[in-house]
Tab-separated table of C-alpha atoms in Angstrom:
chain	number	residue	atom	x	y	z
F	1	UNK	CA	185.637	238.970	-10.431
F	2	UNK	CA	189.265	238.676	-11.596
F	3	UNK	CA	191.671	236.324	-9.781
F	4	UNK	CA	195.186	237.523	-9.205
F	5	UNK	CA	197.760	235.538	-11.228
F	6	UNK	CA	200.991	236.943	-9.756
F	7	UNK	CA	203.958	234.759	-10.797
F	8	UNK	CA	205.323	234.945	-7.243
F	9	UNK	CA	202.293	233.374	-5.652
F	10	UNK	CA	200.997	230.077	-7.083
F	11	UNK	CA	197.234	229.504	-7.022
F	12	UNK	CA	196.309	226.617	-4.775
F	13	UNK	CA	194.087	225.691	-1.921
F	14	UNK	CA	195.384	227.526	1.165
F	15	UNK	CA	195.795	224.530	3.490
F	16	UNK	CA	197.713	222.462	0.935
F	17	UNK	CA	199.983	225.360	-0.015
F	18	UNK	CA	200.861	226.094	3.582
F	19	UNK	CA	201.809	222.450	4.146
F	20	UNK	CA	203.935	222.477	1.004
F	21	UNK	CA	205.749	225.632	2.097
F	22	UNK	CA	206.515	224.202	5.536
F	23	UNK	CA	207.911	220.958	4.075
F	24	UNK	CA	209.962	222.920	1.527
F	25	UNK	CA	211.396	225.231	4.150
F	26	UNK	CA	212.294	222.219	6.292
F	27	UNK	CA	214.141	220.536	3.442
F	28	UNK	CA	215.994	223.761	2.601
F	29	UNK	CA	216.989	224.230	6.233
F	30	UNK	CA	218.290	220.656	6.502
F	31	UNK	CA	220.135	221.051	3.164
F	32	UNK	CA	221.759	224.315	4.230
F	33	UNK	CA	222.807	222.844	7.558
F	34	UNK	CA	224.274	219.801	5.801
F	35	UNK	CA	226.251	222.009	3.420
F	36	UNK	CA	227.729	223.966	6.300
F	37	UNK	CA	228.738	220.782	8.126
F	38	UNK	CA	230.290	219.346	4.944
F	39	UNK	CA	232.178	222.575	4.330
F	40	UNK	CA	233.699	222.571	7.812
F	41	UNK	CA	234.530	218.868	7.515
F	42	UNK	CA	236.425	219.578	4.293
F	43	UNK	CA	238.273	222.415	5.995
F	44	UNK	CA	239.376	220.115	8.824
F	45	UNK	CA	240.489	217.373	6.433
F	46	UNK	CA	242.308	219.912	4.275
F	47	UNK	CA	244.091	221.355	7.301
F	48	UNK	CA	245.385	217.952	8.379
F	49	UNK	CA	246.462	217.025	4.827
F	50	UNK	CA	248.375	220.284	4.380
F	51	UNK	CA	249.946	219.907	7.821
F	52	UNK	CA	251.008	216.305	7.218
F	53	UNK	CA	252.240	216.572	3.635
F	54	UNK	CA	253.498	220.182	3.429
F	55	UNK	CA	254.148	221.868	6.762
F	56	UNK	CA	255.671	218.972	8.715
F	57	UNK	CA	258.075	217.892	5.930
F	58	UNK	CA	259.138	221.520	5.525
F	59	UNK	CA	259.797	221.857	9.240
F	60	UNK	CA	261.661	218.557	9.226
F	61	UNK	CA	263.889	219.647	6.345
F	62	UNK	CA	264.624	223.083	7.805
F	63	UNK	CA	265.178	222.213	11.429
F	64	UNK	CA	268.667	221.944	12.801
F	65	UNK	CA	270.092	218.719	14.126
F	66	UNK	CA	269.431	218.567	17.843
F	67	UNK	CA	272.641	219.572	19.583
F	68	UNK	CA	271.746	217.285	22.481
F	69	UNK	CA	272.368	214.254	20.243
F	70	UNK	CA	275.582	215.543	18.696
F	71	UNK	CA	277.815	214.914	21.680
F	72	UNK	CA	281.373	216.228	21.744
F	73	UNK	CA	283.513	216.588	18.610
F	74	UNK	CA	286.449	214.297	17.954
F	75	UNK	CA	290.081	215.336	17.654
F	76	UNK	CA	289.935	214.315	13.977
F	77	UNK	CA	287.207	216.902	13.437
F	78	UNK	CA	288.665	219.678	15.574
F	79	UNK	CA	292.154	219.513	14.119
F	80	UNK	CA	290.871	220.222	10.616
F	81	UNK	CA	292.129	223.503	9.208
F	82	UNK	CA	289.062	224.003	7.016
F	83	UNK	CA	285.399	223.371	7.717
F	84	UNK	CA	284.074	220.269	5.921
F	85	UNK	CA	281.674	220.911	3.066
F	86	UNK	CA	277.991	219.994	3.233
F	87	UNK	CA	277.126	219.076	-0.371
F	88	UNK	CA	273.490	219.221	-1.460
F	89	UNK	CA	272.812	215.904	-3.197
F	90	UNK	CA	270.893	216.805	-6.358
F	91	UNK	CA	270.299	220.298	-4.964
F	92	UNK	CA	267.814	220.987	-2.202
F	93	UNK	CA	265.622	217.910	-2.676
F	94	UNK	CA	263.338	218.998	0.169
F	95	UNK	CA	262.277	222.004	-1.904
F	96	UNK	CA	262.121	220.615	-5.468
F	97	UNK	CA	262.714	217.407	-7.459
F	98	UNK	CA	266.285	216.111	-7.406
F	99	UNK	CA	268.583	217.504	-10.127
F	100	UNK	CA	266.039	220.089	-11.285
F	101	UNK	CA	267.172	223.671	-11.738
F	102	UNK	CA	264.611	224.595	-9.070
F	103	UNK	CA	266.408	222.291	-6.607
F	104	UNK	CA	269.809	223.812	-7.376
F	105	UNK	CA	268.437	227.341	-7.024
F	106	UNK	CA	266.876	226.376	-3.694
F	107	UNK	CA	270.244	225.032	-2.536
F	108	UNK	CA	271.885	228.329	-3.444
F	109	UNK	CA	269.207	230.264	-1.551
F	110	UNK	CA	269.680	227.931	1.409
F	111	UNK	CA	273.352	228.778	1.649
F	112	UNK	CA	274.845	225.623	0.138
F	113	UNK	CA	278.578	225.786	-0.597
F	114	UNK	CA	278.663	222.570	-2.613
F	115	UNK	CA	276.218	220.623	-4.773
F	116	UNK	CA	276.261	217.244	-6.488
F	117	UNK	CA	274.666	216.805	-9.931
F	118	UNK	CA	274.030	213.497	-11.693
F	119	UNK	CA	275.320	213.253	-15.268
F	120	UNK	CA	273.788	210.723	-17.672
F	121	UNK	CA	274.350	210.438	-21.422
F	122	UNK	CA	271.323	210.984	-23.670
F	123	UNK	CA	270.917	209.324	-27.074
F	124	UNK	CA	272.451	212.315	-28.891
F	125	UNK	CA	275.565	212.255	-26.643
F	126	UNK	CA	274.561	215.216	-24.487
F	127	UNK	CA	274.870	214.972	-20.709
F	128	UNK	CA	271.597	215.523	-18.839
F	129	UNK	CA	271.108	215.940	-15.093
F	130	UNK	CA	269.049	212.913	-14.143
F	131	UNK	CA	269.421	209.505	-12.524
F	132	UNK	CA	267.922	206.600	-14.498
F	133	UNK	CA	265.847	205.415	-11.535
F	134	UNK	CA	264.231	208.864	-11.183
F	135	UNK	CA	263.377	208.894	-14.881
F	136	UNK	CA	261.858	205.424	-14.581
F	137	UNK	CA	259.772	206.521	-11.600
F	138	UNK	CA	258.380	209.593	-13.352
F	139	UNK	CA	257.631	207.727	-16.599
F	140	UNK	CA	256.237	204.702	-14.767
F	141	UNK	CA	258.472	202.291	-16.690
F	142	UNK	CA	261.329	200.429	-14.997
F	143	UNK	CA	262.925	199.406	-18.291
F	144	UNK	CA	263.550	202.830	-19.828
F	145	UNK	CA	267.053	204.280	-19.843
F	146	UNK	CA	268.285	207.838	-20.275
F	147	UNK	CA	270.073	206.831	-23.483
F	148	UNK	CA	266.724	205.882	-25.053
F	149	UNK	CA	265.846	209.581	-25.413
F	150	UNK	CA	267.468	212.585	-27.039
F	151	UNK	CA	268.484	215.505	-24.858
F	152	UNK	CA	265.675	217.555	-26.417
F	153	UNK	CA	263.152	214.932	-25.346
F	154	UNK	CA	264.697	214.546	-21.890
F	155	UNK	CA	264.729	218.272	-21.120
F	156	UNK	CA	260.989	218.467	-21.807
F	157	UNK	CA	260.222	215.962	-19.043
F	158	UNK	CA	258.878	217.602	-15.903
F	159	UNK	CA	259.992	215.768	-12.766
F	160	UNK	CA	257.601	217.616	-10.444
F	161	UNK	CA	253.927	218.448	-10.114
F	162	UNK	CA	253.972	222.190	-10.772
F	163	UNK	CA	254.199	221.785	-14.576
F	164	UNK	CA	255.598	225.289	-14.923
F	165	UNK	CA	258.916	224.300	-16.465
F	166	UNK	CA	261.004	224.814	-13.325
F	167	UNK	CA	261.117	221.100	-12.506
F	168	UNK	CA	262.247	219.942	-15.934
F	169	UNK	CA	265.442	217.968	-16.411
F	170	UNK	CA	268.295	220.360	-17.312
F	171	UNK	CA	271.511	219.732	-19.210
F	172	UNK	CA	274.555	219.172	-17.014
F	173	UNK	CA	276.488	221.913	-18.755
F	174	UNK	CA	273.726	224.416	-17.998
F	175	UNK	CA	273.646	223.440	-14.317
F	176	UNK	CA	277.416	223.670	-13.918
F	177	UNK	CA	277.580	227.020	-15.693
F	178	UNK	CA	274.776	228.369	-13.494
F	179	UNK	CA	276.067	227.275	-10.075
F	180	UNK	CA	279.850	226.887	-10.231
F	181	UNK	CA	280.742	230.537	-9.678
F	182	UNK	CA	278.462	230.657	-6.613
F	183	UNK	CA	279.870	227.575	-4.851
F	184	UNK	CA	283.121	226.226	-3.474
F	185	UNK	CA	282.728	222.841	-5.176
F	186	UNK	CA	280.533	221.230	-7.840
F	187	UNK	CA	280.484	217.424	-7.864
F	188	UNK	CA	279.572	215.772	-11.171
F	189	UNK	CA	278.446	212.205	-10.487
F	190	UNK	CA	278.971	210.341	-13.773
F	191	UNK	CA	276.291	207.690	-14.340
F	192	UNK	CA	277.001	204.700	-16.559
F	193	UNK	CA	274.320	203.617	-19.028
F	194	UNK	CA	273.945	200.169	-20.646
F	195	UNK	CA	275.869	201.407	-23.722
F	196	UNK	CA	278.784	202.915	-21.783
F	197	UNK	CA	280.606	199.713	-20.855
F	198	UNK	CA	283.096	199.007	-23.649
F	199	UNK	CA	286.400	200.861	-23.900
F	200	UNK	CA	285.387	203.018	-26.914
F	201	UNK	CA	282.117	203.871	-25.164
F	202	UNK	CA	283.979	204.746	-21.961
F	203	UNK	CA	286.269	206.983	-24.008
F	204	UNK	CA	283.245	208.720	-25.498
F	205	UNK	CA	281.587	209.325	-22.122
F	206	UNK	CA	284.823	210.595	-20.584
F	207	UNK	CA	285.201	213.075	-23.442
F	208	UNK	CA	281.641	214.328	-22.945
F	209	UNK	CA	282.294	215.030	-19.247
F	210	UNK	CA	285.592	216.829	-19.855
F	211	UNK	CA	284.136	218.928	-22.687
F	212	UNK	CA	280.981	219.875	-20.738
F	213	UNK	CA	283.043	221.072	-17.763
F	214	UNK	CA	285.385	223.012	-20.056
F	215	UNK	CA	282.556	224.749	-21.928
F	216	UNK	CA	280.836	225.621	-18.636
F	217	UNK	CA	284.034	227.286	-17.444
F	218	UNK	CA	284.052	225.367	-14.176
F	219	UNK	CA	287.226	225.751	-12.148
F	220	UNK	CA	285.971	223.965	-9.030
F	221	UNK	CA	284.459	220.746	-10.419
F	222	UNK	CA	285.064	217.213	-9.204
F	223	UNK	CA	283.993	214.184	-11.262
F	224	UNK	CA	283.161	211.018	-9.347
F	225	UNK	CA	281.612	207.723	-10.396
F	226	UNK	CA	281.461	203.970	-9.949
F	227	UNK	CA	283.067	203.015	-13.285
F	228	UNK	CA	286.842	203.016	-12.962
F	229	UNK	CA	287.348	202.807	-16.722
F	230	UNK	CA	285.430	206.013	-17.379
F	231	UNK	CA	286.860	207.901	-14.391
F	232	UNK	CA	290.484	207.047	-15.170
F	233	UNK	CA	289.931	208.233	-18.745
F	234	UNK	CA	288.376	211.452	-17.424
F	235	UNK	CA	291.450	211.857	-15.230
F	236	UNK	CA	293.818	211.385	-18.183
F	237	UNK	CA	291.866	213.760	-20.418
F	238	UNK	CA	291.534	216.407	-17.710
F	239	UNK	CA	295.278	216.366	-17.065
F	240	UNK	CA	295.967	216.861	-20.770
F	241	UNK	CA	293.376	219.635	-20.936
F	242	UNK	CA	294.952	221.318	-17.926
F	243	UNK	CA	298.229	221.422	-19.802
F	244	UNK	CA	296.506	223.264	-22.662
F	245	UNK	CA	294.418	225.637	-20.565
F	246	UNK	CA	295.672	226.970	-17.234
F	247	UNK	CA	292.144	227.982	-16.214
F	248	UNK	CA	290.800	224.467	-16.692
F	249	UNK	CA	290.442	222.426	-13.514
F	250	UNK	CA	288.644	219.111	-13.098
F	251	UNK	CA	289.606	216.838	-10.245
F	252	UNK	CA	288.593	213.179	-10.257
F	253	UNK	CA	287.516	210.834	-7.498
F	254	UNK	CA	287.056	207.069	-7.589
F	255	UNK	CA	284.264	205.587	-5.479
F	256	UNK	CA	285.035	203.286	-2.556
F	257	UNK	CA	282.139	201.033	-1.540
F	258	UNK	CA	281.810	197.465	-0.253
F	259	UNK	CA	278.056	196.917	0.008
F	260	UNK	CA	277.595	194.160	-2.587
F	261	UNK	CA	279.425	191.203	-4.123
F	262	UNK	CA	279.646	193.170	-7.367
F	263	UNK	CA	281.517	195.942	-5.561
F	264	UNK	CA	283.989	193.410	-4.189
F	265	UNK	CA	284.348	191.693	-7.565
F	266	UNK	CA	285.123	195.031	-9.227
F	267	UNK	CA	287.645	195.946	-6.501
F	268	UNK	CA	285.591	198.988	-5.535
F	269	UNK	CA	286.266	198.207	-1.877
F	270	UNK	CA	289.933	199.089	-2.469
F	271	UNK	CA	290.014	202.844	-1.887
F	272	UNK	CA	293.503	203.556	-3.267
F	273	UNK	CA	293.427	201.471	-6.441
F	274	UNK	CA	294.351	204.527	-8.532
F	275	UNK	CA	297.295	206.508	-7.213
F	276	UNK	CA	296.937	209.831	-9.023
F	277	UNK	CA	293.249	210.728	-8.632
F	278	UNK	CA	292.747	213.669	-6.304
F	279	UNK	CA	289.590	212.653	-4.424
F	280	UNK	CA	288.303	209.526	-2.692
F	281	UNK	CA	284.501	209.289	-2.806
F	282	UNK	CA	283.931	206.929	0.111
F	283	UNK	CA	280.627	205.357	1.115
F	284	UNK	CA	279.708	206.521	4.606
F	285	UNK	CA	279.974	202.923	5.845
F	286	UNK	CA	283.646	202.789	4.848
F	287	UNK	CA	284.542	206.250	6.150
F	288	UNK	CA	286.554	206.084	9.362
F	289	UNK	CA	289.479	208.001	10.823
F	290	UNK	CA	292.097	205.533	9.551
F	291	UNK	CA	290.806	205.785	5.983
F	292	UNK	CA	290.719	209.592	6.100
F	293	UNK	CA	294.232	209.793	7.565
F	294	UNK	CA	295.630	207.468	4.891
F	295	UNK	CA	293.873	209.415	2.135
F	296	UNK	CA	295.312	212.677	3.421
F	297	UNK	CA	298.786	211.142	3.588
F	298	UNK	CA	298.383	210.212	-0.082
F	299	UNK	CA	297.291	213.745	-0.958
F	300	UNK	CA	293.603	212.918	-1.477
F	301	UNK	CA	290.477	214.562	-0.091
F	302	UNK	CA	287.661	212.356	1.203
F	303	UNK	CA	284.051	212.976	0.140
F	304	UNK	CA	281.622	210.779	2.084
F	305	UNK	CA	278.263	209.767	0.596
F	306	UNK	CA	275.285	209.652	1.122
F	307	UNK	CA	274.863	210.543	4.808
F	308	UNK	CA	271.183	211.358	5.335
F	309	UNK	CA	270.607	210.217	8.911
F	310	UNK	CA	272.025	211.750	12.064
F	311	UNK	CA	274.167	208.758	13.006
F	312	UNK	CA	275.654	208.691	9.494
F	313	UNK	CA	276.505	212.388	9.687
F	314	UNK	CA	278.131	211.912	13.089
F	315	UNK	CA	280.149	208.924	11.873
F	316	UNK	CA	281.776	210.685	8.920
F	317	UNK	CA	282.278	214.014	10.694
F	318	UNK	CA	283.954	212.194	13.582
F	319	UNK	CA	286.339	210.600	11.072
F	320	UNK	CA	287.442	214.018	9.819
F	321	UNK	CA	285.984	213.787	6.310
F	322	UNK	CA	286.445	216.720	3.931
F	323	UNK	CA	282.917	216.778	2.491
F	324	UNK	CA	279.554	215.115	3.065
F	325	UNK	CA	277.159	214.449	0.201
F	326	UNK	CA	273.672	214.481	1.710
F	327	UNK	CA	269.979	215.108	1.106
F	328	UNK	CA	269.937	217.102	4.372
F	329	UNK	CA	272.670	219.684	3.828
F	330	UNK	CA	271.110	222.182	6.249
F	331	UNK	CA	271.181	219.648	9.062
F	332	UNK	CA	274.794	218.789	8.274
F	333	UNK	CA	275.732	222.477	8.332
F	334	UNK	CA	274.042	222.853	11.718
F	335	UNK	CA	275.938	219.814	13.012
F	336	UNK	CA	279.250	221.226	11.745
F	337	UNK	CA	278.539	224.602	13.343
F	338	UNK	CA	277.718	222.973	16.680
F	339	UNK	CA	280.899	220.916	16.738
F	340	UNK	CA	283.015	223.838	15.582
F	341	UNK	CA	281.676	225.904	18.500
F	342	UNK	CA	282.425	223.067	20.908
F	343	UNK	CA	285.966	222.761	19.519
F	344	UNK	CA	286.538	226.390	20.489
F	345	UNK	CA	284.877	225.933	23.886
F	346	UNK	CA	287.183	223.065	24.832
F	347	UNK	CA	290.185	225.050	23.584
F	348	UNK	CA	290.979	222.879	20.629
F	349	UNK	CA	292.293	224.495	17.474
F	350	UNK	CA	289.851	224.112	14.594
């Protein structure tokens, strides 16, 4: 007699094999059921993570300011001849890392009419669009400065998580050239590095700003900053350049802020310390109707910064400011539209 030796059926005593098969099927059933439960648990966790970190922030950034909280517009707002500008601070920072080309493109797609770009000097005297604190955060080192790296090294640093090149730090000249023709105003916020504090160094930085704007062909740029020495030199150089080139236009604005003792020591709380600059870049806390009226009497526009919360937006709009630098430019635009409509409804000339 020949015993069957089929590979699909092991040879064993019947009773033992049956018991083995039952135990094995039981373990497989429990394992399969556990996998299904784990899979659905992961789906639930994933749904809540995506909702919390992606969907809700997106809705928050895109939603309009509630008109119920806006109240009625002020006379200072309604009597304006032109609508105030909502300036995207570093581009659309709700869509991409601040100062990245992706953020500026997102601001353009979102209908921005004005953007603000940070300008820091790299080691090879090229202006790059990055704030030192953002660079420190990405590199995980609070002691590094922009001037420690060449522009070639800086522009290879990816500020985001996509790692596809769109979140890399761009050169200021490239940003200005790309966006200026598509916007009403481009604000270049000049950042001062540790090696930009002596008069020759201020002269160098001022020259870099003026030359970058000229090469980019920007006719609607405004340079602002917290270092009076650099900004006054930019103002002098830009006026000379304007005499050589009729198409060249770079207005300058000194910053007015009174938050710290250093600001008071450096006279930065005095908004009209330089008579001939064209713009006053006023901290939102200092922006009120009296300041705006005096600035306008002196022939200066007022750009208020950085108004990110609803009460800040309302404060500077009520004062009649000319532009608001903000991380929430869509909300500011919605606020402006609401008040402009109300100005017409109450028969006030906008």
